[in-house]
Each structure stands twice: as C-alpha cells, then as structure tokens.
Short mmCIF file of C-alpha atoms in Angstrom, two decimals:
data_model
loop_
_atom_site.label_atom_id
_atom_site.label_comp_id
_atom_site.label_asym_id
_atom_site.label_seq_id
_atom_site.Cartn_x
_atom_site.Cartn_y
_atom_site.Cartn_z
CA GLN A 197 138.85 39.31 183.22
CA SER A 198 139.85 42.77 181.30
CA ALA A 199 141.71 44.85 183.30
CA LEU A 200 143.29 44.01 187.04
CA THR A 201 140.90 46.62 190.03
CA GLN A 202 142.99 48.87 191.63
CA PRO A 203 141.40 52.08 193.56
CA ALA A 204 141.82 55.02 191.76
CA SER A 205 142.93 57.55 193.09
CA VAL A 206 145.19 57.64 196.96
CA SER A 207 147.22 59.54 199.13
CA GLY A 208 149.77 60.74 202.00
CA SER A 209 151.68 62.86 203.31
CA PRO A 210 155.73 62.42 203.13
CA GLY A 211 157.49 60.36 205.33
CA GLN A 212 153.88 58.53 205.49
CA SER A 213 153.71 55.01 203.95
CA VAL A 214 150.65 54.17 201.30
CA THR A 215 148.90 50.75 200.08
CA ILE A 216 147.68 49.90 196.91
CA SER A 217 145.65 46.77 195.81
CA CYS A 218 145.63 45.35 193.49
CA THR A 219 142.59 42.73 192.83
CA GLY A 220 142.13 39.20 189.94
CA THR A 221 141.36 36.31 189.68
CA SER A 222 142.97 33.33 190.47
CA SER A 223 143.30 32.45 186.32
CA ASP A 224 145.92 35.64 186.88
CA VAL A 225 146.67 37.77 190.25
CA GLY A 226 145.82 33.93 191.70
CA ILE A 227 148.52 31.68 190.55
CA PHE A 228 150.67 32.82 188.74
CA ASN A 229 153.93 34.23 190.72
CA LEU A 230 154.36 37.24 187.54
CA VAL A 231 152.64 40.28 189.59
CA SER A 232 154.71 43.63 188.56
CA TRP A 233 154.97 46.34 189.29
CA TYR A 234 155.20 50.27 187.68
CA ARG A 235 155.40 54.54 188.10
CA LEU A 236 154.04 56.01 185.19
CA HIS A 237 155.23 60.00 185.05
CA PRO A 238 154.23 62.47 181.64
CA GLY A 239 156.28 62.17 179.38
CA LYS A 240 158.44 59.99 180.93
CA ALA A 241 159.23 56.41 180.33
CA PRO A 242 157.56 54.22 183.01
CA GLN A 243 159.33 52.66 185.84
CA LEU A 244 159.58 48.94 186.28
CA LEU A 245 159.08 48.50 190.91
CA ILE A 246 159.02 44.96 192.21
CA TYR A 247 158.80 42.22 189.44
CA GLU A 248 157.49 38.37 189.94
CA VAL A 249 154.95 39.23 193.23
CA THR A 250 158.11 40.21 195.31
CA LYS A 251 161.72 41.37 193.70
CA ARG A 252 162.55 44.53 193.66
CA PRO A 253 165.05 44.80 190.28
CA SER A 254 168.58 46.48 191.19
CA GLY A 255 168.48 50.50 191.34
CA VAL A 256 164.57 50.10 192.65
CA SER A 257 164.23 52.15 195.94
CA ASP A 258 163.69 49.50 198.40
CA ARG A 259 161.03 51.88 199.79
CA PHE A 260 158.95 49.86 197.32
CA SER A 261 157.57 46.27 197.83
CA GLY A 262 155.23 44.45 196.63
CA SER A 263 153.33 41.37 198.53
CA ARG A 264 150.41 38.50 197.34
CA SER A 265 146.82 37.59 199.64
CA GLY A 266 144.95 34.88 197.70
CA ASN A 267 144.18 36.86 194.48
CA THR A 268 145.29 40.47 194.93
CA ALA A 269 148.45 41.94 195.18
CA SER A 270 150.35 44.62 196.79
CA LEU A 271 152.36 47.48 196.18
CA THR A 272 153.56 49.60 199.95
CA ILE A 273 155.82 53.39 198.87
CA SER A 274 157.03 53.44 202.53
CA GLY A 275 158.19 57.25 203.19
CA LEU A 276 156.37 58.87 200.99
CA GLN A 277 158.42 61.23 198.50
CA PRO A 278 157.09 64.06 196.04
CA GLU A 279 158.34 62.10 193.21
CA ASP A 280 155.48 59.43 194.25
CA GLU A 281 153.45 61.94 192.85
CA ALA A 282 152.87 59.71 190.04
CA ASP A 283 150.58 56.75 188.33
CA PHE A 284 150.95 53.14 189.28
CA TYR A 285 149.78 49.99 187.25
CA CYS A 286 150.49 46.62 188.50
CA CYS A 287 150.47 43.56 185.69
CA SER A 288 149.70 40.06 184.85
CA TYR A 289 150.09 37.90 183.89
CA ALA A 290 146.83 35.50 182.18
CA THR A 291 145.69 32.39 180.81
CA SER A 292 141.83 32.94 180.72
CA GLY A 293 141.24 36.43 177.65
CA PRO A 294 142.10 37.90 176.02
CA SER A 295 144.96 39.01 176.32
CA LEU A 296 148.36 37.76 177.28
CA TYR A 297 149.79 40.27 179.90
CA LEU A 298 145.97 41.92 182.28
CA PHE A 299 147.26 45.76 183.39
CA GLY A 300 144.92 47.29 186.52
CA THR A 301 143.43 50.10 185.77
CA GLY A 302 145.87 52.48 187.01
CA THR A 303 146.30 54.31 191.10
CA LYS A 304 146.46 58.42 190.54
CA VAL A 305 148.50 58.43 193.66
CA THR A 306 149.58 62.24 195.35
CA VAL A 307 152.03 63.67 197.51
CA LEU A 308 150.15 65.98 200.54
CA GLN B 297 173.04 50.88 178.79
CA VAL B 298 169.62 49.38 177.33
CA THR B 299 167.09 52.01 175.94
CA LEU B 300 164.03 51.13 172.97
CA GLN B 301 162.50 54.32 171.12
CA GLU B 302 159.18 54.16 169.63
CA SER B 303 159.14 56.24 166.63
CA GLY B 304 155.89 56.52 164.09
CA PRO B 305 152.89 59.08 162.85
CA ALA B 306 151.49 61.01 165.04
CA LEU B 307 148.90 60.93 163.40
CA VAL B 308 147.07 58.92 161.05
CA LYS B 309 143.23 58.28 159.26
CA PRO B 310 140.67 56.10 160.27
CA SER B 311 140.99 52.79 158.49
CA GLN B 312 144.54 53.24 157.78
CA THR B 313 147.00 51.44 158.69
CA LEU B 314 149.38 52.63 161.99
CA THR B 315 153.32 51.87 161.56
CA LEU B 316 155.11 52.03 164.60
CA THR B 317 158.96 50.99 164.99
CA CYS B 318 160.67 50.53 167.98
CA SER B 319 164.80 51.25 167.93
CA PHE B 320 166.44 49.13 170.62
CA SER B 321 170.23 49.28 172.31
CA GLY B 322 172.03 47.36 174.81
CA PHE B 323 170.44 44.37 174.03
CA SER B 324 169.81 41.72 171.49
CA LEU B 325 166.26 40.58 170.37
CA SER B 326 168.07 37.21 169.50
CA ASP B 327 169.51 36.26 173.06
CA SER B 328 167.61 33.80 174.10
CA GLY B 329 164.79 34.33 176.95
CA MET B 330 165.08 37.90 175.78
CA ARG B 331 161.96 39.01 174.61
CA LEU B 332 159.61 42.42 173.28
CA SER B 333 155.98 44.18 174.13
CA TRP B 334 153.88 47.03 172.24
CA ILE B 335 151.93 48.56 175.63
CA ARG B 336 149.00 50.83 174.17
CA GLN B 337 147.16 54.10 177.03
CA PRO B 338 144.35 55.66 175.35
CA PRO B 339 143.79 59.40 176.62
CA GLY B 340 143.13 58.66 179.94
CA LYS B 341 142.71 55.43 179.88
CA ALA B 342 144.58 52.55 181.37
CA LEU B 343 147.41 50.44 179.92
CA GLU B 344 146.47 47.82 177.63
CA TRP B 345 149.06 44.61 176.11
CA LEU B 346 149.04 43.83 172.66
CA ALA B 347 152.17 42.26 171.25
CA ARG B 348 154.60 40.30 172.03
CA ILE B 349 157.77 38.65 170.21
CA ASP B 350 159.87 36.57 171.30
CA TRP B 351 164.61 36.00 171.40
CA ASP B 352 162.75 32.76 168.99
CA GLY B 353 160.65 34.81 166.32
CA THR B 354 157.83 33.02 168.78
CA GLU B 355 154.32 35.82 167.96
CA PHE B 356 151.63 36.32 170.70
CA TYR B 357 148.51 39.20 170.16
CA HIS B 358 145.67 40.43 172.26
CA THR B 359 143.73 37.91 171.15
CA SER B 360 141.07 40.46 170.34
CA LEU B 361 142.99 43.12 167.86
CA LYS B 362 144.60 39.68 166.08
CA LYS B 363 142.95 40.27 163.46
CA ARG B 364 144.80 43.78 163.22
CA LEU B 365 148.17 43.60 164.94
CA SER B 366 151.54 42.62 163.44
CA ILE B 367 154.46 42.23 165.21
CA PHE B 368 158.01 41.95 163.35
CA LYS B 369 162.13 41.76 164.51
CA ASP B 370 164.81 42.72 162.26
CA THR B 371 167.80 41.73 164.70
CA SER B 372 170.06 42.95 162.55
CA LYS B 373 169.12 46.17 162.70
CA SER B 374 168.35 46.40 166.26
CA GLN B 375 164.49 47.21 165.35
CA VAL B 376 160.95 45.76 166.52
CA VAL B 377 157.52 46.72 164.35
CA LEU B 378 154.28 46.74 164.68
CA THR B 379 151.62 47.32 162.38
CA VAL B 380 148.04 48.07 162.91
CA THR B 381 145.17 47.77 160.55
CA ASP B 382 141.94 48.95 159.97
CA VAL B 383 142.31 51.72 162.77
CA GLY B 384 139.43 53.71 164.17
CA PRO B 385 139.37 55.95 166.43
CA ALA B 386 139.59 53.60 170.46
CA ASP B 387 143.09 52.76 168.75
CA ALA B 388 144.80 56.06 169.50
CA GLY B 389 146.67 57.02 172.37
CA THR B 390 150.35 56.63 173.84
CA TYR B 391 151.99 52.99 172.03
CA TYR B 392 155.21 51.63 174.05
CA CYS B 393 157.66 49.65 174.03
CA ALA B 394 159.17 47.85 176.15
CA ARG B 395 161.74 44.49 176.58
CA LEU B 396 160.73 41.98 178.95
CA PRO B 397 163.61 39.55 180.05
CA VAL B 398 162.85 35.59 181.14
CA ASP B 399 164.96 35.34 183.80
CA GLU B 400 163.41 38.99 185.57
CA ASP B 401 159.88 38.55 184.01
CA GLY B 402 158.47 42.02 184.19
CA PHE B 403 158.59 44.98 181.96
CA ASP B 404 162.12 46.54 182.54
CA PHE B 405 163.16 49.01 179.84
CA TRP B 406 160.24 50.85 178.49
CA GLY B 407 160.49 53.83 175.76
CA ARG B 408 158.83 56.78 176.88
CA GLY B 409 156.38 56.30 174.18
CA THR B 410 154.85 57.39 170.62
CA LEU B 411 151.44 59.62 171.06
CA VAL B 412 149.43 58.71 167.91
CA THR B 413 145.84 60.27 166.54
CA VAL B 414 142.74 58.55 164.33
CA SER B 415 142.01 62.43 162.60
CA SER B 416 140.73 62.46 159.03
#
C-alpha cells in the first residue's frame, strides 16, 4: 500500500455538505484509531482538521467531522464556504509497507 | 504560540546532499511525548511522509528512503535537520516539517514549506 485512495475531486455549492472518502486496508485505516485529515491552501501551512478519526482540534470549525466504517474513513464538510476550496488529504498510521504514515491521494474541493 | 519554519536551498544539483532545517518555537522537542516529522509533496503529487524524530531521540524513516535520509534534533537551538543524500529529480518538491504530539495524534502544526528544485 503506497497511498490511501481518495476521490480526485468533489464539488458543492455554498452551504451544501460534501463528503470525502479515504480508503485503506486492515493494516492502516481499518485497524488504528489514527486517521487524520488536512486542508492545504497554496502557499500556506497545512491545517489539521481531524485527528484520531473523529476528534477536532480546538479552533477548528465544527463544520468538519470525521468518521470511519471498516477500512474507509470519511471527512464531511457541512455548510460549504468559499475558503473550503482547497486540497484535502487523509493520513493514517500504518504498520505494513515502507511508510509509518500513509497519506491519501488528495481531493480537490471546488466550491461552485 | 507554536510556529515552525523550514529553510534550505531552493536549488540542488543531482547527486548532491540536501540539508533542510526546521526551526520551531512554542514547544520543546525534549518534552515527553513530543515528536516532529518531515513530509514532502512533489509537484502535482500527494504528500509523502519521510521521517520522524521523537523527544527521546528515537528516529523513524520511510523504509524505501532510509539509506538516503538522516534526521537530527538540536534541542538547544529548537531545530530539526533533515539530510537527503544523492538527490535526484524525484526529490524535488515542497518539504514540510510538522509537529506530532502523542496525546493528540495528528500533525497539529506545520510550517509553510520550502520548495526544492533538483537541476544541474
């Protein structure tokens, strides 16, 4: 497993909700409660949105929520806002393969 | 206030050694449970985890790159250095350092990254 699988792109209108999936295996996403999500804007420091599958750091909007079912984790963005137009990545701790942490393939969120 | 900032050469020649420095403030890497990683993003590609160093000096590396990577912490200077030997075109990209506390297990603070180009 070299990377977790995410959809290349998702889009939604302001105020709508979108969900980004992150599919791994039973050696990473499915077994550890160590899935996190990040938002990347060009030229800015990446931002942690969710850690340990469902937890939100202080200061992060409650519009962001995380969940997991089996080997697939998900990030839901509620009440889509213009500043949510960015690249989003999931990440999981992993015990098999060459990398201790696996990132997802990345999802471009477009606010229509 | 936690801040991290990456620095290093913008351009390196193939086969040279790349040395990157992460200067941080607002926390100490000697505090129990504190960890710091280097992560990179090749142009147009996904993030890739490279290495981690823990408060007790334990080091972890991406297995495929282990022979070429070295991570070192200078606690007195609040810096973590990553070296990449024998660089090639695949090493080009934006390099980030990120904090990873054990009690909130996610990369909670990142630097803005430093862009590295590999070219002769």
